[in-house]
mmCIF file of C-alpha atoms in Angstrom:
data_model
loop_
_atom_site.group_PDB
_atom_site.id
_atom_site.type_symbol
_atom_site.label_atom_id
_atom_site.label_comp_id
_atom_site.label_asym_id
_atom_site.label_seq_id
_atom_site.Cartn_x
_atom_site.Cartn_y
_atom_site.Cartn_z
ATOM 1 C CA UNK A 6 -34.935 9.886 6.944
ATOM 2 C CA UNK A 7 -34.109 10.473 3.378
ATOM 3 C CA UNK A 8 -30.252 10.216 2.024
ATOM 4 C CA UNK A 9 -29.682 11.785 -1.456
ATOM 5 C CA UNK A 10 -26.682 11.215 -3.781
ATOM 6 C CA UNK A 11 -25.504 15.075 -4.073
ATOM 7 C CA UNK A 12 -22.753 16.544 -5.738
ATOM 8 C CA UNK A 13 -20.216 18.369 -3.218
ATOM 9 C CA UNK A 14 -18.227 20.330 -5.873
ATOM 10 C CA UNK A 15 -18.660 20.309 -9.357
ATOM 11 C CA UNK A 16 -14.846 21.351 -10.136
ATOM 12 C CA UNK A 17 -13.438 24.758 -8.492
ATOM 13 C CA UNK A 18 -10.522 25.296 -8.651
ATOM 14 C CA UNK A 19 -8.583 26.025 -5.311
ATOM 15 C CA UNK A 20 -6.976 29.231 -4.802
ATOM 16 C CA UNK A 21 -3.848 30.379 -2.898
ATOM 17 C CA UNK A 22 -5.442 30.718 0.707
ATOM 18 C CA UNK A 23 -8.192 28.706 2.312
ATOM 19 C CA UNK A 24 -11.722 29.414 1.006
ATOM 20 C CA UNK A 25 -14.829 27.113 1.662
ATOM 21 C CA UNK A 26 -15.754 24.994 -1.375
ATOM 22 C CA UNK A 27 -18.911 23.078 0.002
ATOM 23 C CA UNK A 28 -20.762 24.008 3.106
ATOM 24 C CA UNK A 29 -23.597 21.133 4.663
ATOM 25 C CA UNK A 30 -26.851 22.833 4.426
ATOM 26 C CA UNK A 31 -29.148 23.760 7.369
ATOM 27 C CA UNK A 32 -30.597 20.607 8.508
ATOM 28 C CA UNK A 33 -28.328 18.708 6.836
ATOM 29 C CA UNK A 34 -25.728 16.153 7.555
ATOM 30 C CA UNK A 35 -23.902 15.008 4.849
ATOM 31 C CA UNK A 36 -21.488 12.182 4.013
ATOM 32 C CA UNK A 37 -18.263 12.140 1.257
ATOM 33 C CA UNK A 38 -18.110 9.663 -0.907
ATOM 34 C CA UNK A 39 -15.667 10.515 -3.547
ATOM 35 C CA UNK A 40 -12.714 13.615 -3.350
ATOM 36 C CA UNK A 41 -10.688 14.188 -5.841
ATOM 37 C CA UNK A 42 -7.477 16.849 -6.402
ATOM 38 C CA UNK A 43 -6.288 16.894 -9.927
ATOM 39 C CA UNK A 44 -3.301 18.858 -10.837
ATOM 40 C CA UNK A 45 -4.058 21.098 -14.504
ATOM 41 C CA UNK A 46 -0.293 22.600 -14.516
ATOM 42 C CA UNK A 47 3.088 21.338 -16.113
ATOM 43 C CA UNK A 48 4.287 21.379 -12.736
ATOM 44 C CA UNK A 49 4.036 19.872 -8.947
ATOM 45 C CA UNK A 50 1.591 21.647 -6.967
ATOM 46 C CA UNK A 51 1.118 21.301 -3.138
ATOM 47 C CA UNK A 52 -2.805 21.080 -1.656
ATOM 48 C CA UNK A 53 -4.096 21.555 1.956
ATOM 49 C CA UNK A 54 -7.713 20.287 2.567
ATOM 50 C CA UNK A 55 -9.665 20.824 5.866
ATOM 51 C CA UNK A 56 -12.940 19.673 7.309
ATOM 52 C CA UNK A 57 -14.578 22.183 9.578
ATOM 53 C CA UNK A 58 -17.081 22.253 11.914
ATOM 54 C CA UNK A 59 -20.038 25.090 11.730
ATOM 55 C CA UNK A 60 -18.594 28.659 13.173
ATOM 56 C CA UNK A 61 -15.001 27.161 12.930
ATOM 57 C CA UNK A 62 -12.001 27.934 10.763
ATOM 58 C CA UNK A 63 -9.567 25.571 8.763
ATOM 59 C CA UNK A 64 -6.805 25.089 11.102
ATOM 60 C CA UNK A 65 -4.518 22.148 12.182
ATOM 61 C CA UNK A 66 -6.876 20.649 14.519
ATOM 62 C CA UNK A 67 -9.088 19.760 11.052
ATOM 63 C CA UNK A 68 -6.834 19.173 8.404
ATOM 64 C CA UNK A 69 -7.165 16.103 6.413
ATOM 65 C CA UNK A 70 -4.400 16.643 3.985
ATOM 66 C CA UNK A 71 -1.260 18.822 4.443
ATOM 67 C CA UNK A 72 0.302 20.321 2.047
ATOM 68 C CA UNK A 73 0.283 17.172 -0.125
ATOM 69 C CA UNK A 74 2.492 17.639 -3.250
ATOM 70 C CA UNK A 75 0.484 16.712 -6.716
ATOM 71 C CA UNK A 76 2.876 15.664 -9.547
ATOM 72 C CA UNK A 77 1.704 17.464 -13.166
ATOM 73 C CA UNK A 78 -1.456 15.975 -14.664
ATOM 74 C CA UNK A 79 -1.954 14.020 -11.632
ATOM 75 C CA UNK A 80 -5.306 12.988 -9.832
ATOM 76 C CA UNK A 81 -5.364 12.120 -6.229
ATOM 77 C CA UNK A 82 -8.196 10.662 -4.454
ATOM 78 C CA UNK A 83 -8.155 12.339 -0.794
ATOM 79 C CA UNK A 84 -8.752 9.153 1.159
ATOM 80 C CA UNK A 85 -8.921 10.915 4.439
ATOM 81 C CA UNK A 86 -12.146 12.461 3.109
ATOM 82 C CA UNK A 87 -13.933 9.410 2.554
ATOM 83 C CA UNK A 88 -16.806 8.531 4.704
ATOM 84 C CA UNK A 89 -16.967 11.462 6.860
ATOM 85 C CA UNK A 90 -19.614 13.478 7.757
ATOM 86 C CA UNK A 91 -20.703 17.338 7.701
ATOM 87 C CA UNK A 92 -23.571 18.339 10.382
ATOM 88 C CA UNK A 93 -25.407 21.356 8.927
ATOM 89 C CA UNK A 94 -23.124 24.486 8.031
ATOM 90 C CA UNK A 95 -20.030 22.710 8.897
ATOM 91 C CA UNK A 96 -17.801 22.701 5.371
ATOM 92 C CA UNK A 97 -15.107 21.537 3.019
ATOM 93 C CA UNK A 98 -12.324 24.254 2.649
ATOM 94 C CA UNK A 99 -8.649 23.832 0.751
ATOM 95 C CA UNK A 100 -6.391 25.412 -0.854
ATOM 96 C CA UNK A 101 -3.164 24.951 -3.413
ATOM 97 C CA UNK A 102 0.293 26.042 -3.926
ATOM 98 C CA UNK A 103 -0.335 27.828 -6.625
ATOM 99 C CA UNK A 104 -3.782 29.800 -7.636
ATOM 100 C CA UNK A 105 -5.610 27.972 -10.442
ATOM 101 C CA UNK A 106 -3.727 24.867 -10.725
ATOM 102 C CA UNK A 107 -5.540 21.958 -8.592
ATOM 103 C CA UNK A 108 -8.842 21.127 -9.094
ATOM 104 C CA UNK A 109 -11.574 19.592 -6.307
ATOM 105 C CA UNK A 110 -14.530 17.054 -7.109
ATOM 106 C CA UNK A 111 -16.038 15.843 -4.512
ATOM 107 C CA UNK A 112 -19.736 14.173 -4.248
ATOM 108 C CA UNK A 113 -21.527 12.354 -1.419
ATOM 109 C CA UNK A 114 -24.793 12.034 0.395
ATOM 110 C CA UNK A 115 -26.939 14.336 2.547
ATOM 111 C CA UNK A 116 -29.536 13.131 5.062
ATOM 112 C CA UNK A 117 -32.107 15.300 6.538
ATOM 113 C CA UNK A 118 -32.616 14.119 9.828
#
């Protein structure tokens, strides 16, 4: 069993509804390491993050963050992210406030079991 260092999300920035920014490839799980949210506006900007399982849909019963508010120029690690685990096509999905104005890194590991 191999585990890779991968890069989750090179920097997208979140829109206005929920839209998938990293989805665990087929015969894949993979683990997150690092998740950052980093606010590019002049002004507080709220971000919703959820971790769903393959053939589900963000909803309450896998949100990680809720509607956390991100000060101007601020970066915010998303701690709840941190060490869990994606089995093959489950994904990352989030979404801001405000179109354009929070962007996600996020990196990790995948294992092919």
């Amino acid at each position: 069993m191999q585990r890779l260092p991968v890069r989750l999300v090179d920097g997208s920035q979140l829109t206005g509804s929920a839209a998938t920014y990293y989805t665990s490839p087929a015969n894949t799980i993979t683990t997150i390491a690092a998740c950052t949210l980093t606010n590019t506006t002049a002004g507080a900007v709220t971000a919703t993050m959820h971790l769903v399982v393959s053939g589900g849909a963000a909803s309450a019963s896998n949100m990680i963050l809720s509607a956390r508010t991100i000060a101007a120029g601020e970066s915010y690690n998303v701690g709840a992210a941190l060490g869990q685990s994606l089995a093959a096509g489950g994904f990352i999905s989030a979404l801001a406030g405000s179109s354009t104005s929070i962007t996600l890194v996020a990196s990790g590991y995948a294992t092919n079991p």
